[in-house]
Amino acid sequence: MIGEYIQKIIWFWRQYVLGNDDITSKYTQSYFQNNKDKYQESAENFVRTLDEVLSPESVVSLGCGNAMYLNAFENISQGIQIYGLDGSQGAKETALISQDNFLIHDL
């Protein structure tokens, strides 16, 4: 059962990450603002499934973008600790989680 969820994670990364040599230049502040509604429902559904199966106490997201998935964890999983890391300044400027839990770093 967990293997199916890992396959979904891999599918997501293949769809949205691979194929762009300079990926951080694509993810500007306007990108995150313009696409928030498009991905919010998907993030919430995905997180609900992971939360039901794994019941995590903490989540670290590497390459978290504007931390939409972390924000969904924060809203769905009471008391969870979340941390995000991304290489894009645009992501941090539009982050949906506390700036204290978000670090910019070139991955």
PDB file of C-alpha atoms in Angstrom, residues 7-107:
ATOM      1  CA  GLN A   7       4.872   5.840  -6.866  1.00  0.00           C
ATOM      2  CA  LYS A   8       2.518   8.839  -6.783  1.00  0.00           C
ATOM      3  CA  ILE A   9       5.261  10.980  -5.270  1.00  0.00           C
ATOM      4  CA  ILE A  10       7.701   9.882  -7.976  1.00  0.00           C
ATOM      5  CA  TRP A  11       5.089  10.588 -10.657  1.00  0.00           C
ATOM      6  CA  PHE A  12       4.568  14.085  -9.269  1.00  0.00           C
ATOM      7  CA  TRP A  13       8.293  14.870  -9.357  1.00  0.00           C
ATOM      8  CA  ARG A  14       8.647  13.524 -12.869  1.00  0.00           C
ATOM      9  CA  GLN A  15       5.731  15.656 -14.052  1.00  0.00           C
ATOM     10  CA  TYR A  16       6.735  18.925 -12.433  1.00  0.00           C
ATOM     11  CA  VAL A  17      10.489  18.848 -11.883  1.00  0.00           C
ATOM     12  CA  LEU A  18      12.385  16.887 -14.536  1.00  0.00           C
ATOM     13  CA  GLY A  19      13.329  18.389 -17.857  1.00  0.00           C
ATOM     14  CA  ASN A  20      14.345  21.891 -16.765  1.00  0.00           C
ATOM     15  CA  ASP A  21      18.052  22.590 -16.307  1.00  0.00           C
ATOM     16  CA  ASP A  22      17.544  25.914 -14.518  1.00  0.00           C
ATOM     17  CA  ILE A  23      14.458  25.073 -12.540  1.00  0.00           C
ATOM     18  CA  THR A  24      14.682  27.883  -9.969  1.00  0.00           C
ATOM     19  CA  SER A  25      14.341  30.601 -12.634  1.00  0.00           C
ATOM     20  CA  LYS A  26      10.906  29.240 -13.555  1.00  0.00           C
ATOM     21  CA  TYR A  27       9.508  29.543 -10.042  1.00  0.00           C
ATOM     22  CA  THR A  28       9.119  33.269  -9.537  1.00  0.00           C
ATOM     23  CA  GLN A  29       6.775  35.023  -7.135  1.00  0.00           C
ATOM     24  CA  SER A  30       4.204  35.475  -9.928  1.00  0.00           C
ATOM     25  CA  TYR A  31       4.351  31.760 -10.791  1.00  0.00           C
ATOM     26  CA  PHE A  32       3.331  30.816  -7.249  1.00  0.00           C
ATOM     27  CA  GLN A  33       0.629  33.481  -7.070  1.00  0.00           C
ATOM     28  CA  ASN A  34      -0.861  32.487 -10.428  1.00  0.00           C
ATOM     29  CA  ASN A  35      -0.925  28.736  -9.742  1.00  0.00           C
ATOM     30  CA  LYS A  36      -2.045  28.564  -6.112  1.00  0.00           C
ATOM     31  CA  ASP A  37      -5.694  27.689  -6.767  1.00  0.00           C
ATOM     32  CA  LYS A  38      -4.761  25.217  -9.485  1.00  0.00           C
ATOM     33  CA  TYR A  39      -2.793  22.976  -7.120  1.00  0.00           C
ATOM     34  CA  GLN A  40      -4.357  23.597  -3.698  1.00  0.00           C
ATOM     35  CA  GLU A  41      -7.079  20.939  -3.903  1.00  0.00           C
ATOM     36  CA  SER A  42      -4.627  18.367  -5.234  1.00  0.00           C
ATOM     37  CA  ALA A  43      -2.214  19.103  -2.375  1.00  0.00           C
ATOM     38  CA  GLU A  44      -4.953  18.721   0.236  1.00  0.00           C
ATOM     39  CA  ASN A  45      -6.141  15.396  -1.201  1.00  0.00           C
ATOM     40  CA  PHE A  46      -2.610  14.044  -1.415  1.00  0.00           C
ATOM     41  CA  VAL A  47      -1.784  15.113   2.144  1.00  0.00           C
ATOM     42  CA  ARG A  48      -4.989  13.612   3.554  1.00  0.00           C
ATOM     43  CA  THR A  49      -4.017  10.279   2.040  1.00  0.00           C
ATOM     44  CA  LEU A  50      -0.455  10.429   3.375  1.00  0.00           C
ATOM     45  CA  ASP A  51      -1.702  11.526   6.779  1.00  0.00           C
ATOM     46  CA  GLU A  52      -4.131   8.593   6.997  1.00  0.00           C
ATOM     47  CA  VAL A  53      -1.481   6.063   6.019  1.00  0.00           C
ATOM     48  CA  LEU A  54       1.611   7.418   7.797  1.00  0.00           C
ATOM     49  CA  SER A  55       0.322   9.749  10.563  1.00  0.00           C
ATOM     50  CA  PRO A  56       3.586  11.720  10.572  1.00  0.00           C
ATOM     51  CA  GLU A  57       4.678  13.879  13.502  1.00  0.00           C
ATOM     52  CA  SER A  58       6.951  15.992  11.299  1.00  0.00           C
ATOM     53  CA  VAL A  59       7.528  16.617   7.605  1.00  0.00           C
ATOM     54  CA  VAL A  60      10.544  18.083   5.799  1.00  0.00           C
ATOM     55  CA  SER A  61      10.062  19.060   2.180  1.00  0.00           C
ATOM     56  CA  LEU A  62      13.129  19.543  -0.023  1.00  0.00           C
ATOM     57  CA  GLY A  63      12.298  21.676  -3.018  1.00  0.00           C
ATOM     58  CA  CYS A  64       9.027  22.696  -1.415  1.00  0.00           C
ATOM     59  CA  GLY A  65       8.196  25.618  -3.705  1.00  0.00           C
ATOM     60  CA  ASN A  66       5.796  27.906  -1.871  1.00  0.00           C
ATOM     61  CA  ALA A  67       5.202  25.125   0.678  1.00  0.00           C
ATOM     62  CA  MET A  68       1.660  24.348  -0.463  1.00  0.00           C
ATOM     63  CA  TYR A  69       1.950  20.718   0.611  1.00  0.00           C
ATOM     64  CA  LEU A  70       3.465  21.687   3.951  1.00  0.00           C
ATOM     65  CA  ASN A  71       0.637  24.160   4.466  1.00  0.00           C
ATOM     66  CA  ALA A  72      -1.851  21.380   3.755  1.00  0.00           C
ATOM     67  CA  PHE A  73      -0.106  19.182   6.343  1.00  0.00           C
ATOM     68  CA  GLU A  74      -0.265  22.037   8.832  1.00  0.00           C
ATOM     69  CA  ASN A  75      -4.009  22.434   8.242  1.00  0.00           C
ATOM     70  CA  ILE A  76      -4.879  18.719   8.196  1.00  0.00           C
ATOM     71  CA  SER A  77      -2.508  17.196  10.777  1.00  0.00           C
ATOM     72  CA  GLN A  78      -2.901  18.877  14.133  1.00  0.00           C
ATOM     73  CA  GLY A  79       0.370  19.605  15.937  1.00  0.00           C
ATOM     74  CA  ILE A  80       2.653  18.503  13.089  1.00  0.00           C
ATOM     75  CA  GLN A  81       6.097  20.085  12.754  1.00  0.00           C
ATOM     76  CA  ILE A  82       6.864  21.257   9.211  1.00  0.00           C
ATOM     77  CA  TYR A  83      10.028  22.523   7.543  1.00  0.00           C
ATOM     78  CA  GLY A  84      10.590  23.584   3.944  1.00  0.00           C
ATOM     79  CA  LEU A  85      13.731  24.076   1.880  1.00  0.00           C
ATOM     80  CA  ASP A  86      13.816  25.588  -1.591  1.00  0.00           C
ATOM     81  CA  GLY A  87      16.309  27.360  -3.848  1.00  0.00           C
ATOM     82  CA  SER A  88      13.911  30.031  -5.092  1.00  0.00           C
ATOM     83  CA  GLN A  89      13.501  33.459  -3.522  1.00  0.00           C
ATOM     84  CA  GLY A  90      10.105  33.679  -5.239  1.00  0.00           C
ATOM     85  CA  ALA A  91       8.986  30.622  -3.320  1.00  0.00           C
ATOM     86  CA  LYS A  92       9.906  32.118   0.036  1.00  0.00           C
ATOM     87  CA  GLU A  93       8.236  35.429  -0.801  1.00  0.00           C
ATOM     88  CA  THR A  94       4.938  33.616  -1.370  1.00  0.00           C
ATOM     89  CA  ALA A  95       5.399  30.825   1.189  1.00  0.00           C
ATOM     90  CA  LEU A  96       2.226  29.540   2.785  1.00  0.00           C
ATOM     91  CA  ILE A  97       4.043  28.597   5.999  1.00  0.00           C
ATOM     92  CA  SER A  98       5.900  30.608   8.612  1.00  0.00           C
ATOM     93  CA  GLN A  99       9.153  32.149   7.397  1.00  0.00           C
ATOM     94  CA  ASP A 100      10.776  30.591  10.482  1.00  0.00           C
ATOM     95  CA  ASN A 101      10.104  27.151   8.983  1.00  0.00           C
ATOM     96  CA  PHE A 102      11.371  28.020   5.473  1.00  0.00           C
ATOM     97  CA  LEU A 103      14.994  28.075   4.328  1.00  0.00           C
ATOM     98  CA  ILE A 104      16.380  29.165   0.966  1.00  0.00           C
ATOM     99  CA  HIS A 105      19.267  27.002  -0.129  1.00  0.00           C
ATOM    100  CA  ASP A 106      20.530  25.779  -3.490  1.00  0.00           C
ATOM    101  CA  LEU A 107      19.800  22.075  -3.581  1.00  0.00           C
TER     102      LEU A 107
END
